[in-house]
Short mmCIF file of N, CA and C and ligand atoms in Angstrom, two decimals:
data_model
loop_
_atom_site.label_atom_id
_atom_site.label_comp_id
_atom_site.label_asym_id
_atom_site.label_seq_id
_atom_site.Cartn_x
_atom_site.Cartn_y
_atom_site.Cartn_z
N MET A 267 -23.46 -16.05 21.77
CA MET A 267 -23.88 -15.39 20.52
C MET A 267 -22.67 -15.23 19.60
N GLY A 268 -22.73 -15.80 18.40
CA GLY A 268 -21.58 -15.73 17.49
C GLY A 268 -21.58 -14.46 16.67
N LEU A 269 -20.76 -14.54 15.64
CA LEU A 269 -20.60 -13.43 14.73
C LEU A 269 -21.83 -13.29 13.83
N HIS A 270 -22.17 -12.06 13.47
CA HIS A 270 -23.13 -11.89 12.39
C HIS A 270 -22.50 -12.45 11.12
N ARG A 271 -23.26 -13.15 10.30
CA ARG A 271 -22.66 -13.90 9.18
C ARG A 271 -23.27 -13.58 7.82
N ARG A 272 -24.15 -12.60 7.75
CA ARG A 272 -24.68 -12.19 6.44
C ARG A 272 -24.44 -10.70 6.32
N LEU A 273 -23.31 -10.40 5.69
CA LEU A 273 -22.77 -9.06 5.82
C LEU A 273 -22.71 -8.30 4.51
N VAL A 274 -22.92 -6.99 4.63
CA VAL A 274 -22.54 -6.07 3.57
C VAL A 274 -21.34 -5.28 4.09
N LEU A 275 -20.24 -5.37 3.36
CA LEU A 275 -19.05 -4.61 3.71
C LEU A 275 -19.01 -3.41 2.77
N PHE A 276 -18.96 -2.25 3.38
CA PHE A 276 -19.19 -1.01 2.65
C PHE A 276 -17.99 -0.09 2.82
N GLY A 277 -17.71 0.70 1.80
CA GLY A 277 -16.63 1.69 1.94
C GLY A 277 -16.13 2.08 0.57
N PRO A 278 -15.44 3.22 0.48
CA PRO A 278 -14.95 3.70 -0.81
C PRO A 278 -13.87 2.80 -1.39
N PRO A 279 -13.58 2.95 -2.70
CA PRO A 279 -12.47 2.19 -3.29
C PRO A 279 -11.19 2.49 -2.53
N GLY A 280 -10.44 1.46 -2.19
CA GLY A 280 -9.20 1.66 -1.45
C GLY A 280 -9.38 1.60 0.06
N SER A 281 -10.61 1.38 0.53
CA SER A 281 -10.83 1.36 1.98
C SER A 281 -10.42 0.03 2.61
N GLY A 282 -10.13 -0.98 1.76
CA GLY A 282 -9.69 -2.27 2.30
C GLY A 282 -10.79 -3.31 2.37
N LYS A 283 -11.91 -3.08 1.69
CA LYS A 283 -13.02 -4.05 1.71
C LYS A 283 -12.57 -5.42 1.25
N GLY A 284 -11.85 -5.45 0.12
CA GLY A 284 -11.44 -6.74 -0.45
C GLY A 284 -10.55 -7.51 0.50
N THR A 285 -9.59 -6.82 1.07
CA THR A 285 -8.64 -7.45 2.00
C THR A 285 -9.38 -8.01 3.22
N GLN A 286 -10.25 -7.21 3.80
CA GLN A 286 -10.98 -7.65 5.00
C GLN A 286 -11.96 -8.78 4.66
N ALA A 287 -12.58 -8.69 3.49
CA ALA A 287 -13.52 -9.74 3.09
C ALA A 287 -12.79 -11.07 2.90
N GLU A 288 -11.55 -11.02 2.37
CA GLU A 288 -10.78 -12.25 2.20
C GLU A 288 -10.41 -12.86 3.55
N LEU A 289 -10.12 -12.01 4.53
CA LEU A 289 -9.83 -12.53 5.87
C LEU A 289 -11.07 -13.19 6.47
N LEU A 290 -12.22 -12.58 6.27
CA LEU A 290 -13.46 -13.17 6.79
C LEU A 290 -13.74 -14.52 6.11
N ARG A 291 -13.40 -14.61 4.83
CA ARG A 291 -13.56 -15.87 4.11
C ARG A 291 -12.60 -16.93 4.68
N ASP A 292 -11.33 -16.56 4.81
CA ASP A 292 -10.31 -17.53 5.22
C ASP A 292 -10.45 -17.95 6.69
N ARG A 293 -10.84 -17.01 7.54
CA ARG A 293 -10.83 -17.29 8.98
C ARG A 293 -12.20 -17.61 9.55
N GLU A 294 -13.25 -17.12 8.90
CA GLU A 294 -14.60 -17.36 9.44
C GLU A 294 -15.44 -18.22 8.50
N GLY A 295 -14.87 -18.55 7.34
CA GLY A 295 -15.58 -19.44 6.41
C GLY A 295 -16.73 -18.79 5.66
N LEU A 296 -16.76 -17.46 5.67
CA LEU A 296 -17.84 -16.80 4.93
C LEU A 296 -17.58 -16.87 3.43
N ASP A 297 -18.66 -16.93 2.66
CA ASP A 297 -18.55 -16.90 1.21
C ASP A 297 -18.26 -15.45 0.80
N HIS A 298 -17.16 -15.24 0.09
CA HIS A 298 -16.78 -13.88 -0.33
C HIS A 298 -17.38 -13.59 -1.68
N ILE A 299 -18.29 -12.63 -1.73
CA ILE A 299 -18.98 -12.31 -2.98
C ILE A 299 -18.58 -10.90 -3.41
N SER A 300 -17.79 -10.83 -4.49
CA SER A 300 -17.28 -9.54 -4.97
C SER A 300 -17.59 -9.39 -6.45
N PRO A 301 -18.53 -8.53 -6.82
CA PRO A 301 -18.80 -8.33 -8.24
C PRO A 301 -17.57 -7.86 -9.00
N GLY A 302 -16.70 -7.04 -8.35
CA GLY A 302 -15.49 -6.56 -9.02
C GLY A 302 -14.61 -7.75 -9.43
N ASP A 303 -14.40 -8.70 -8.50
CA ASP A 303 -13.60 -9.90 -8.81
C ASP A 303 -14.28 -10.73 -9.90
N MET A 304 -15.61 -10.87 -9.80
CA MET A 304 -16.32 -11.67 -10.79
C MET A 304 -16.18 -11.05 -12.19
N LEU A 305 -16.30 -9.71 -12.23
CA LEU A 305 -16.16 -9.03 -13.53
C LEU A 305 -14.74 -9.18 -14.08
N ARG A 306 -13.74 -9.08 -13.18
CA ARG A 306 -12.35 -9.25 -13.66
C ARG A 306 -12.11 -10.67 -14.17
N GLN A 307 -12.77 -11.67 -13.57
CA GLN A 307 -12.66 -13.04 -14.10
C GLN A 307 -13.27 -13.13 -15.49
N HIS A 308 -14.42 -12.47 -15.66
CA HIS A 308 -15.03 -12.45 -17.00
C HIS A 308 -14.11 -11.78 -18.02
N GLN A 309 -13.46 -10.69 -17.59
CA GLN A 309 -12.53 -10.00 -18.51
C GLN A 309 -11.40 -10.93 -18.90
N ALA A 310 -10.83 -11.60 -17.90
CA ALA A 310 -9.69 -12.49 -18.15
C ALA A 310 -10.08 -13.62 -19.08
N ALA A 311 -11.33 -14.11 -18.94
CA ALA A 311 -11.80 -15.21 -19.77
C ALA A 311 -12.21 -14.72 -21.17
N GLY A 312 -12.28 -13.39 -21.34
CA GLY A 312 -12.65 -12.84 -22.64
C GLY A 312 -14.11 -13.06 -22.99
N SER A 313 -14.98 -13.21 -21.98
CA SER A 313 -16.40 -13.44 -22.27
C SER A 313 -17.06 -12.14 -22.74
N GLU A 314 -18.25 -12.29 -23.30
CA GLU A 314 -18.97 -11.13 -23.80
C GLU A 314 -19.28 -10.17 -22.65
N LEU A 315 -19.68 -10.74 -21.53
CA LEU A 315 -19.95 -9.92 -20.34
C LEU A 315 -18.70 -9.15 -19.92
N GLY A 316 -17.55 -9.83 -19.96
CA GLY A 316 -16.29 -9.19 -19.59
C GLY A 316 -15.98 -8.02 -20.51
N ARG A 317 -16.20 -8.22 -21.81
CA ARG A 317 -15.91 -7.14 -22.76
C ARG A 317 -16.84 -5.96 -22.56
N MET A 318 -18.11 -6.27 -22.32
CA MET A 318 -19.09 -5.20 -22.11
C MET A 318 -18.73 -4.42 -20.83
N ALA A 319 -18.36 -5.15 -19.77
CA ALA A 319 -18.07 -4.51 -18.49
C ALA A 319 -16.83 -3.62 -18.57
N SER A 320 -15.84 -4.04 -19.39
CA SER A 320 -14.59 -3.27 -19.49
C SER A 320 -14.84 -1.82 -19.86
N ALA A 321 -15.81 -1.60 -20.74
CA ALA A 321 -16.08 -0.24 -21.21
C ALA A 321 -16.40 0.67 -20.02
N TYR A 322 -17.09 0.13 -19.04
CA TYR A 322 -17.44 0.91 -17.84
C TYR A 322 -16.28 0.93 -16.84
N MET A 323 -15.73 -0.24 -16.57
CA MET A 323 -14.71 -0.35 -15.53
C MET A 323 -13.48 0.49 -15.85
N ASP A 324 -13.06 0.48 -17.11
CA ASP A 324 -11.86 1.23 -17.49
C ASP A 324 -12.04 2.74 -17.33
N ARG A 325 -13.29 3.17 -17.31
CA ARG A 325 -13.55 4.61 -17.11
C ARG A 325 -13.87 4.95 -15.66
N GLY A 326 -13.94 3.94 -14.82
CA GLY A 326 -14.29 4.19 -13.42
C GLY A 326 -15.78 4.36 -13.20
N GLU A 327 -16.58 3.93 -14.21
CA GLU A 327 -18.04 4.02 -14.09
C GLU A 327 -18.60 2.71 -13.57
N LEU A 328 -19.83 2.75 -13.09
CA LEU A 328 -20.48 1.52 -12.65
C LEU A 328 -21.06 0.77 -13.85
N VAL A 329 -20.97 -0.55 -13.79
CA VAL A 329 -21.61 -1.43 -14.77
C VAL A 329 -23.12 -1.35 -14.51
N PRO A 330 -23.96 -1.39 -15.57
CA PRO A 330 -25.41 -1.19 -15.36
C PRO A 330 -26.01 -2.15 -14.32
N ASP A 331 -26.97 -1.61 -13.57
CA ASP A 331 -27.58 -2.35 -12.46
C ASP A 331 -28.11 -3.73 -12.86
N ASP A 332 -28.80 -3.81 -14.03
CA ASP A 332 -29.44 -5.09 -14.36
C ASP A 332 -28.41 -6.20 -14.54
N VAL A 333 -27.24 -5.84 -15.10
CA VAL A 333 -26.18 -6.83 -15.31
C VAL A 333 -25.65 -7.33 -13.95
N ILE A 334 -25.40 -6.38 -13.08
CA ILE A 334 -24.84 -6.72 -11.76
C ILE A 334 -25.85 -7.52 -10.93
N VAL A 335 -27.10 -7.08 -10.98
CA VAL A 335 -28.12 -7.75 -10.17
C VAL A 335 -28.30 -9.21 -10.62
N ASP A 336 -28.31 -9.44 -11.94
CA ASP A 336 -28.41 -10.83 -12.44
C ASP A 336 -27.25 -11.68 -11.95
N MET A 337 -26.06 -11.09 -12.02
CA MET A 337 -24.85 -11.83 -11.63
C MET A 337 -24.89 -12.20 -10.15
N ILE A 338 -25.29 -11.26 -9.32
CA ILE A 338 -25.32 -11.49 -7.87
C ILE A 338 -26.45 -12.46 -7.50
N LYS A 339 -27.55 -12.36 -8.22
CA LYS A 339 -28.68 -13.25 -7.93
C LYS A 339 -28.24 -14.70 -8.11
N GLN A 340 -27.59 -14.97 -9.24
CA GLN A 340 -27.11 -16.34 -9.50
C GLN A 340 -26.11 -16.79 -8.43
N ARG A 341 -25.25 -15.87 -8.07
CA ARG A 341 -24.20 -16.18 -7.10
C ARG A 341 -24.80 -16.50 -5.72
N LEU A 342 -25.81 -15.72 -5.33
CA LEU A 342 -26.43 -15.93 -4.02
C LEU A 342 -27.21 -17.23 -3.98
N GLN A 343 -27.76 -17.64 -5.12
CA GLN A 343 -28.50 -18.90 -5.14
C GLN A 343 -27.58 -20.07 -4.82
N GLY A 344 -26.32 -19.95 -5.21
CA GLY A 344 -25.35 -20.98 -4.90
C GLY A 344 -24.94 -20.99 -3.44
N GLU A 345 -25.41 -20.00 -2.70
CA GLU A 345 -24.98 -19.82 -1.31
C GLU A 345 -26.08 -20.26 -0.35
N ALA A 346 -27.06 -20.99 -0.89
CA ALA A 346 -28.27 -21.25 -0.11
C ALA A 346 -28.06 -22.14 1.12
N ASP A 347 -26.86 -22.72 1.27
CA ASP A 347 -26.68 -23.60 2.43
C ASP A 347 -26.46 -22.85 3.73
N GLY A 348 -26.41 -21.52 3.64
CA GLY A 348 -26.45 -20.75 4.89
C GLY A 348 -25.17 -20.69 5.71
N ILE A 349 -23.99 -20.87 5.08
CA ILE A 349 -22.76 -20.68 5.85
C ILE A 349 -22.49 -19.21 6.14
N GLY A 350 -23.16 -18.35 5.39
CA GLY A 350 -22.97 -16.91 5.56
C GLY A 350 -22.14 -16.34 4.43
N PHE A 351 -22.24 -15.03 4.24
CA PHE A 351 -21.54 -14.40 3.12
C PHE A 351 -21.11 -12.99 3.49
N VAL A 352 -20.12 -12.52 2.77
CA VAL A 352 -19.76 -11.12 2.87
C VAL A 352 -19.83 -10.51 1.48
N LEU A 353 -20.72 -9.55 1.32
CA LEU A 353 -20.86 -8.84 0.05
C LEU A 353 -19.87 -7.69 0.04
N ASP A 354 -18.95 -7.74 -0.93
CA ASP A 354 -17.85 -6.78 -1.02
C ASP A 354 -18.00 -6.03 -2.34
N GLY A 355 -18.59 -4.84 -2.29
CA GLY A 355 -18.78 -4.08 -3.53
C GLY A 355 -20.19 -4.22 -4.10
N PHE A 356 -21.09 -4.70 -3.32
CA PHE A 356 -22.52 -4.78 -3.69
C PHE A 356 -23.33 -4.66 -2.40
N PRO A 357 -24.39 -3.85 -2.38
CA PRO A 357 -24.91 -2.99 -3.43
C PRO A 357 -24.16 -1.67 -3.53
N ARG A 358 -24.06 -1.15 -4.76
CA ARG A 358 -23.36 0.12 -5.01
C ARG A 358 -24.30 1.22 -5.47
N THR A 359 -25.56 0.90 -5.66
CA THR A 359 -26.56 1.93 -6.00
C THR A 359 -27.83 1.60 -5.20
N VAL A 360 -28.71 2.61 -5.09
CA VAL A 360 -29.96 2.37 -4.36
C VAL A 360 -30.81 1.29 -5.05
N PRO A 361 -30.95 1.30 -6.41
CA PRO A 361 -31.70 0.21 -7.03
C PRO A 361 -31.10 -1.18 -6.75
N GLN A 362 -29.78 -1.29 -6.72
CA GLN A 362 -29.16 -2.58 -6.36
C GLN A 362 -29.54 -2.97 -4.94
N ALA A 363 -29.54 -1.99 -4.04
CA ALA A 363 -29.87 -2.29 -2.64
C ALA A 363 -31.31 -2.76 -2.53
N SER A 364 -32.20 -2.16 -3.31
CA SER A 364 -33.60 -2.58 -3.19
C SER A 364 -33.78 -3.96 -3.81
N SER A 365 -33.01 -4.32 -4.84
CA SER A 365 -33.08 -5.69 -5.39
C SER A 365 -32.57 -6.72 -4.40
N LEU A 366 -31.53 -6.34 -3.65
CA LEU A 366 -30.92 -7.30 -2.73
C LEU A 366 -31.94 -7.84 -1.72
N GLY A 367 -32.76 -6.93 -1.18
CA GLY A 367 -33.77 -7.36 -0.21
C GLY A 367 -34.65 -8.46 -0.78
N GLY A 368 -35.14 -8.26 -2.02
CA GLY A 368 -36.01 -9.22 -2.67
C GLY A 368 -35.33 -10.56 -2.93
N MET A 369 -34.07 -10.48 -3.41
CA MET A 369 -33.31 -11.72 -3.70
C MET A 369 -33.17 -12.57 -2.45
N LEU A 370 -32.81 -11.92 -1.35
CA LEU A 370 -32.56 -12.67 -0.12
C LEU A 370 -33.86 -13.21 0.46
N GLU A 371 -34.91 -12.43 0.31
CA GLU A 371 -36.21 -12.86 0.81
C GLU A 371 -36.61 -14.18 0.15
N GLN A 372 -36.38 -14.26 -1.17
CA GLN A 372 -36.69 -15.49 -1.90
C GLN A 372 -35.91 -16.68 -1.36
N LEU A 373 -34.74 -16.41 -0.82
CA LEU A 373 -33.91 -17.49 -0.27
C LEU A 373 -34.16 -17.69 1.22
N GLY A 374 -35.12 -16.93 1.75
CA GLY A 374 -35.41 -17.01 3.17
C GLY A 374 -34.31 -16.45 4.05
N GLN A 375 -33.59 -15.46 3.52
CA GLN A 375 -32.47 -14.88 4.26
C GLN A 375 -32.61 -13.36 4.34
N ALA A 376 -31.73 -12.76 5.13
CA ALA A 376 -31.65 -11.29 5.18
C ALA A 376 -30.25 -10.90 5.63
N VAL A 377 -29.81 -9.74 5.21
CA VAL A 377 -28.54 -9.21 5.70
C VAL A 377 -28.67 -8.95 7.20
N ASP A 378 -27.66 -9.35 7.98
CA ASP A 378 -27.79 -9.04 9.42
C ASP A 378 -26.77 -8.04 9.94
N ALA A 379 -25.86 -7.56 9.10
CA ALA A 379 -25.02 -6.44 9.52
C ALA A 379 -24.45 -5.71 8.31
N VAL A 380 -24.37 -4.39 8.45
CA VAL A 380 -23.73 -3.55 7.44
C VAL A 380 -22.54 -2.88 8.14
N VAL A 381 -21.35 -3.10 7.58
CA VAL A 381 -20.15 -2.50 8.18
C VAL A 381 -19.52 -1.54 7.18
N VAL A 382 -19.19 -0.35 7.65
CA VAL A 382 -18.54 0.65 6.80
C VAL A 382 -17.10 0.81 7.24
N LEU A 383 -16.18 0.74 6.28
CA LEU A 383 -14.77 1.04 6.56
C LEU A 383 -14.55 2.52 6.24
N ASP A 384 -14.26 3.30 7.28
CA ASP A 384 -14.04 4.74 7.09
C ASP A 384 -12.56 5.00 6.89
N VAL A 385 -12.24 5.67 5.78
CA VAL A 385 -10.84 6.03 5.48
C VAL A 385 -10.83 7.42 4.84
N PRO A 386 -9.98 8.33 5.32
CA PRO A 386 -9.92 9.67 4.73
C PRO A 386 -9.46 9.65 3.28
N GLU A 387 -9.97 10.60 2.53
CA GLU A 387 -9.74 10.67 1.08
C GLU A 387 -8.24 10.63 0.68
N GLN A 388 -7.38 11.34 1.42
CA GLN A 388 -5.95 11.37 1.03
C GLN A 388 -5.35 9.97 1.13
N VAL A 389 -5.76 9.23 2.19
CA VAL A 389 -5.24 7.88 2.38
C VAL A 389 -5.73 6.97 1.24
N LEU A 390 -6.98 7.14 0.84
CA LEU A 390 -7.54 6.33 -0.25
C LEU A 390 -6.74 6.53 -1.53
N THR A 391 -6.50 7.80 -1.87
CA THR A 391 -5.80 8.12 -3.11
C THR A 391 -4.42 7.50 -3.11
N LEU A 392 -3.75 7.59 -1.96
CA LEU A 392 -2.41 7.03 -1.83
C LEU A 392 -2.43 5.50 -2.00
N ARG A 393 -3.37 4.86 -1.31
CA ARG A 393 -3.45 3.39 -1.39
C ARG A 393 -3.75 2.92 -2.80
N LEU A 394 -4.68 3.63 -3.48
CA LEU A 394 -5.06 3.21 -4.83
C LEU A 394 -3.89 3.39 -5.80
N ALA A 395 -3.11 4.45 -5.60
CA ALA A 395 -1.95 4.66 -6.47
C ALA A 395 -0.93 3.55 -6.25
N ARG A 396 -0.76 3.15 -4.99
CA ARG A 396 0.19 2.07 -4.68
C ARG A 396 -0.29 0.75 -5.30
N ARG A 397 -1.60 0.50 -5.20
CA ARG A 397 -2.14 -0.73 -5.78
C ARG A 397 -1.96 -0.73 -7.29
N ALA A 398 -2.08 0.45 -7.89
CA ALA A 398 -1.91 0.56 -9.35
C ALA A 398 -0.53 0.05 -9.74
N ALA A 399 0.47 0.46 -8.98
CA ALA A 399 1.84 0.06 -9.29
C ALA A 399 2.00 -1.44 -9.09
N ARG A 400 1.34 -1.99 -8.09
CA ARG A 400 1.53 -3.39 -7.72
C ARG A 400 0.75 -4.35 -8.62
N GLU A 401 -0.51 -4.02 -8.89
CA GLU A 401 -1.39 -5.00 -9.55
C GLU A 401 -1.69 -4.69 -11.01
N HIS A 402 -1.26 -3.54 -11.48
CA HIS A 402 -1.54 -3.12 -12.86
C HIS A 402 -3.02 -3.22 -13.19
N ARG A 403 -3.87 -2.77 -12.29
CA ARG A 403 -5.30 -2.72 -12.62
C ARG A 403 -5.54 -1.58 -13.57
N HIS A 404 -6.36 -1.83 -14.62
CA HIS A 404 -6.61 -0.80 -15.62
C HIS A 404 -7.30 0.41 -15.01
N ASP A 405 -8.01 0.19 -13.90
CA ASP A 405 -8.84 1.28 -13.38
C ASP A 405 -8.16 2.00 -12.21
N ASP A 406 -6.85 1.88 -12.10
CA ASP A 406 -6.14 2.55 -11.00
C ASP A 406 -5.25 3.71 -11.50
N SER A 407 -5.52 4.24 -12.69
CA SER A 407 -4.79 5.44 -13.13
C SER A 407 -5.35 6.65 -12.38
N PRO A 408 -4.55 7.73 -12.24
CA PRO A 408 -5.00 8.86 -11.41
C PRO A 408 -6.37 9.42 -11.81
N GLU A 409 -6.63 9.57 -13.12
CA GLU A 409 -7.93 10.14 -13.51
C GLU A 409 -9.07 9.18 -13.17
N VAL A 410 -8.81 7.89 -13.41
CA VAL A 410 -9.89 6.92 -13.17
C VAL A 410 -10.12 6.77 -11.66
N ILE A 411 -9.05 6.84 -10.87
CA ILE A 411 -9.21 6.81 -9.41
C ILE A 411 -10.12 7.95 -8.96
N LYS A 412 -9.87 9.13 -9.51
CA LYS A 412 -10.68 10.31 -9.15
C LYS A 412 -12.15 10.05 -9.49
N GLN A 413 -12.37 9.48 -10.67
CA GLN A 413 -13.75 9.20 -11.11
C GLN A 413 -14.41 8.15 -10.20
N ARG A 414 -13.66 7.12 -9.82
CA ARG A 414 -14.25 6.07 -8.97
C ARG A 414 -14.64 6.63 -7.61
N LEU A 415 -13.82 7.55 -7.09
CA LEU A 415 -14.17 8.16 -5.80
C LEU A 415 -15.41 9.05 -5.97
N ARG A 416 -15.47 9.77 -7.10
CA ARG A 416 -16.65 10.61 -7.36
C ARG A 416 -17.91 9.75 -7.43
N VAL A 417 -17.82 8.66 -8.16
CA VAL A 417 -18.97 7.75 -8.30
C VAL A 417 -19.38 7.21 -6.92
N TYR A 418 -18.40 6.93 -6.09
CA TYR A 418 -18.72 6.44 -4.74
C TYR A 418 -19.57 7.46 -3.99
N TRP A 419 -19.11 8.71 -3.97
CA TRP A 419 -19.84 9.72 -3.19
C TRP A 419 -21.20 10.02 -3.81
N ASP A 420 -21.29 10.02 -5.15
CA ASP A 420 -22.56 10.36 -5.82
C ASP A 420 -23.57 9.23 -5.74
N GLN A 421 -23.14 7.99 -6.04
CA GLN A 421 -24.10 6.91 -6.25
C GLN A 421 -24.11 5.87 -5.15
N THR A 422 -22.96 5.66 -4.51
CA THR A 422 -22.88 4.54 -3.57
C THR A 422 -23.12 4.96 -2.12
N GLU A 423 -22.54 6.09 -1.73
CA GLU A 423 -22.71 6.51 -0.34
C GLU A 423 -24.19 6.62 0.05
N PRO A 424 -25.06 7.14 -0.86
CA PRO A 424 -26.49 7.22 -0.51
C PRO A 424 -27.14 5.87 -0.15
N VAL A 425 -26.52 4.78 -0.57
CA VAL A 425 -27.06 3.45 -0.25
C VAL A 425 -27.08 3.24 1.28
N LEU A 426 -26.12 3.86 1.95
CA LEU A 426 -26.06 3.71 3.42
C LEU A 426 -27.32 4.24 4.09
N GLY A 427 -27.81 5.37 3.60
CA GLY A 427 -29.04 5.94 4.14
C GLY A 427 -30.20 4.99 3.91
N TYR A 428 -30.22 4.39 2.72
CA TYR A 428 -31.30 3.46 2.36
C TYR A 428 -31.27 2.21 3.23
N LEU A 429 -30.09 1.59 3.32
CA LEU A 429 -29.97 0.37 4.13
C LEU A 429 -30.18 0.69 5.61
N GLY A 430 -29.71 1.89 6.00
CA GLY A 430 -29.75 2.28 7.41
C GLY A 430 -31.14 2.39 7.99
N GLU A 431 -32.14 2.53 7.12
CA GLU A 431 -33.51 2.61 7.64
C GLU A 431 -33.91 1.30 8.31
N ARG A 432 -33.37 0.20 7.80
CA ARG A 432 -33.69 -1.09 8.40
C ARG A 432 -32.59 -1.57 9.34
N LEU A 433 -31.35 -1.26 8.99
CA LEU A 433 -30.19 -1.83 9.68
C LEU A 433 -29.11 -0.77 9.82
N PRO A 434 -29.00 -0.13 10.97
CA PRO A 434 -27.99 0.92 11.12
C PRO A 434 -26.59 0.36 10.88
N ALA A 435 -25.76 1.14 10.18
CA ALA A 435 -24.42 0.67 9.84
C ALA A 435 -23.50 0.73 11.06
N ARG A 436 -22.56 -0.21 11.10
CA ARG A 436 -21.51 -0.21 12.13
C ARG A 436 -20.26 0.34 11.48
N HIS A 437 -19.66 1.36 12.08
CA HIS A 437 -18.49 2.01 11.47
C HIS A 437 -17.19 1.52 12.08
N VAL A 438 -16.23 1.23 11.22
CA VAL A 438 -14.91 0.78 11.65
C VAL A 438 -13.88 1.69 10.99
N ASP A 439 -12.87 2.10 11.76
CA ASP A 439 -11.79 2.92 11.20
C ASP A 439 -10.91 2.03 10.31
N GLY A 440 -10.90 2.33 9.01
CA GLY A 440 -10.15 1.50 8.07
C GLY A 440 -8.72 1.97 7.83
N SER A 441 -8.25 2.97 8.58
CA SER A 441 -6.90 3.51 8.35
C SER A 441 -5.77 2.66 8.92
N PRO A 442 -5.92 2.03 10.10
CA PRO A 442 -4.79 1.30 10.69
C PRO A 442 -4.37 0.09 9.86
N PRO A 443 -3.26 -0.57 10.28
CA PRO A 443 -2.82 -1.77 9.58
C PRO A 443 -3.91 -2.86 9.54
N VAL A 444 -3.77 -3.74 8.55
CA VAL A 444 -4.80 -4.74 8.23
C VAL A 444 -5.30 -5.51 9.46
N GLU A 445 -4.38 -6.02 10.29
CA GLU A 445 -4.80 -6.88 11.41
C GLU A 445 -5.57 -6.08 12.46
N GLU A 446 -5.19 -4.81 12.60
CA GLU A 446 -5.89 -3.96 13.56
C GLU A 446 -7.32 -3.71 13.10
N VAL A 447 -7.45 -3.43 11.81
CA VAL A 447 -8.79 -3.21 11.26
C VAL A 447 -9.62 -4.48 11.43
N TYR A 448 -8.99 -5.62 11.17
CA TYR A 448 -9.72 -6.90 11.27
C TYR A 448 -10.24 -7.13 12.69
N ALA A 449 -9.39 -6.83 13.67
CA ALA A 449 -9.80 -7.01 15.08
C ALA A 449 -11.01 -6.12 15.39
N GLN A 450 -10.98 -4.89 14.91
CA GLN A 450 -12.10 -3.96 15.14
C GLN A 450 -13.36 -4.44 14.41
N LEU A 451 -13.13 -5.01 13.25
CA LEU A 451 -14.25 -5.50 12.44
C LEU A 451 -14.96 -6.64 13.18
N LEU A 452 -14.16 -7.57 13.72
CA LEU A 452 -14.76 -8.69 14.46
C LEU A 452 -15.55 -8.16 15.65
N GLU A 453 -14.98 -7.16 16.32
CA GLU A 453 -15.67 -6.59 17.47
C GLU A 453 -17.02 -5.98 17.05
N ALA A 454 -16.99 -5.30 15.90
CA ALA A 454 -18.20 -4.65 15.41
C ALA A 454 -19.27 -5.68 15.01
N LEU A 455 -18.83 -6.92 14.72
CA LEU A 455 -19.76 -7.96 14.26
C LEU A 455 -20.23 -8.87 15.39
N ALA A 456 -19.71 -8.65 16.59
CA ALA A 456 -20.03 -9.57 17.71
C ALA A 456 -21.46 -9.33 18.17
P1 AMP B 744 -14.09 -3.13 -7.29
O1 AMP B 744 -13.11 -4.20 -7.52
O2 AMP B 744 -15.13 -3.49 -6.29
O3 AMP B 744 -13.46 -1.80 -7.00
O4 AMP B 744 -14.88 -2.94 -8.68
C1 AMP B 744 -14.20 -2.59 -9.86
C2 AMP B 744 -15.19 -2.05 -10.91
O5 AMP B 744 -16.17 -3.06 -11.22
C3 AMP B 744 -16.00 -0.85 -10.48
O6 AMP B 744 -15.30 0.37 -10.66
C4 AMP B 744 -17.21 -0.95 -11.40
O7 AMP B 744 -16.90 -0.56 -12.71
C5 AMP B 744 -17.44 -2.46 -11.42
N1 AMP B 744 -18.35 -2.87 -10.32
C6 AMP B 744 -18.02 -3.60 -9.22
N2 AMP B 744 -19.08 -3.77 -8.42
C7 AMP B 744 -20.11 -3.12 -9.01
C8 AMP B 744 -21.48 -2.90 -8.66
N3 AMP B 744 -22.01 -3.39 -7.54
N4 AMP B 744 -22.23 -2.17 -9.52
C9 AMP B 744 -21.72 -1.67 -10.66
N5 AMP B 744 -20.46 -1.83 -11.04
C10 AMP B 744 -19.64 -2.55 -10.24
#
């Protein structure tokens, strides 16, 4: 029995979702689907979508569901060959989660594992501040970091309860060094 290959990677900003998702892409060949990365590409390209999204992202707010759902729907259609995917940063609201089920059903697929990276709040704040210095992300200023964490607890964490009715989440401690977390993640997906 191999690894589960249709994944939702879940966790607060700074929990290491992006890093772990990139490892799953590079080492397991999963398609890495990150709305945050896609939106930042739109911003860099100066597209209308990028400009619209900036207004939300710069404040630490979520981009409206219909915009995100359209973007992910198109992206998933390109993934129809079934190599597997890791969703990193989607779904972030209950309406997004309910759309995901329908999108995958149309493709004859379903998510087969939900993994949560658990990291204490103080560690998250520290990591996000460090990333701010390193990557100059517009949304890593102290006030915006606070807002993104608030949005996570208010709007995103409840998604776990919703998804959990069908697929109980697997929890992984996201505090240790990257390779240690990755080893635990693989174990959780076996
Ligand atoms: P991330 O790189 O995943 O932390 O996302 C950066 C920002 O992009 C978030 O703070 C939101 O403004 C926006 N974003 C990313 N994913 C979503 C999503 N699923 N729903 C709404 N907004 C999103």
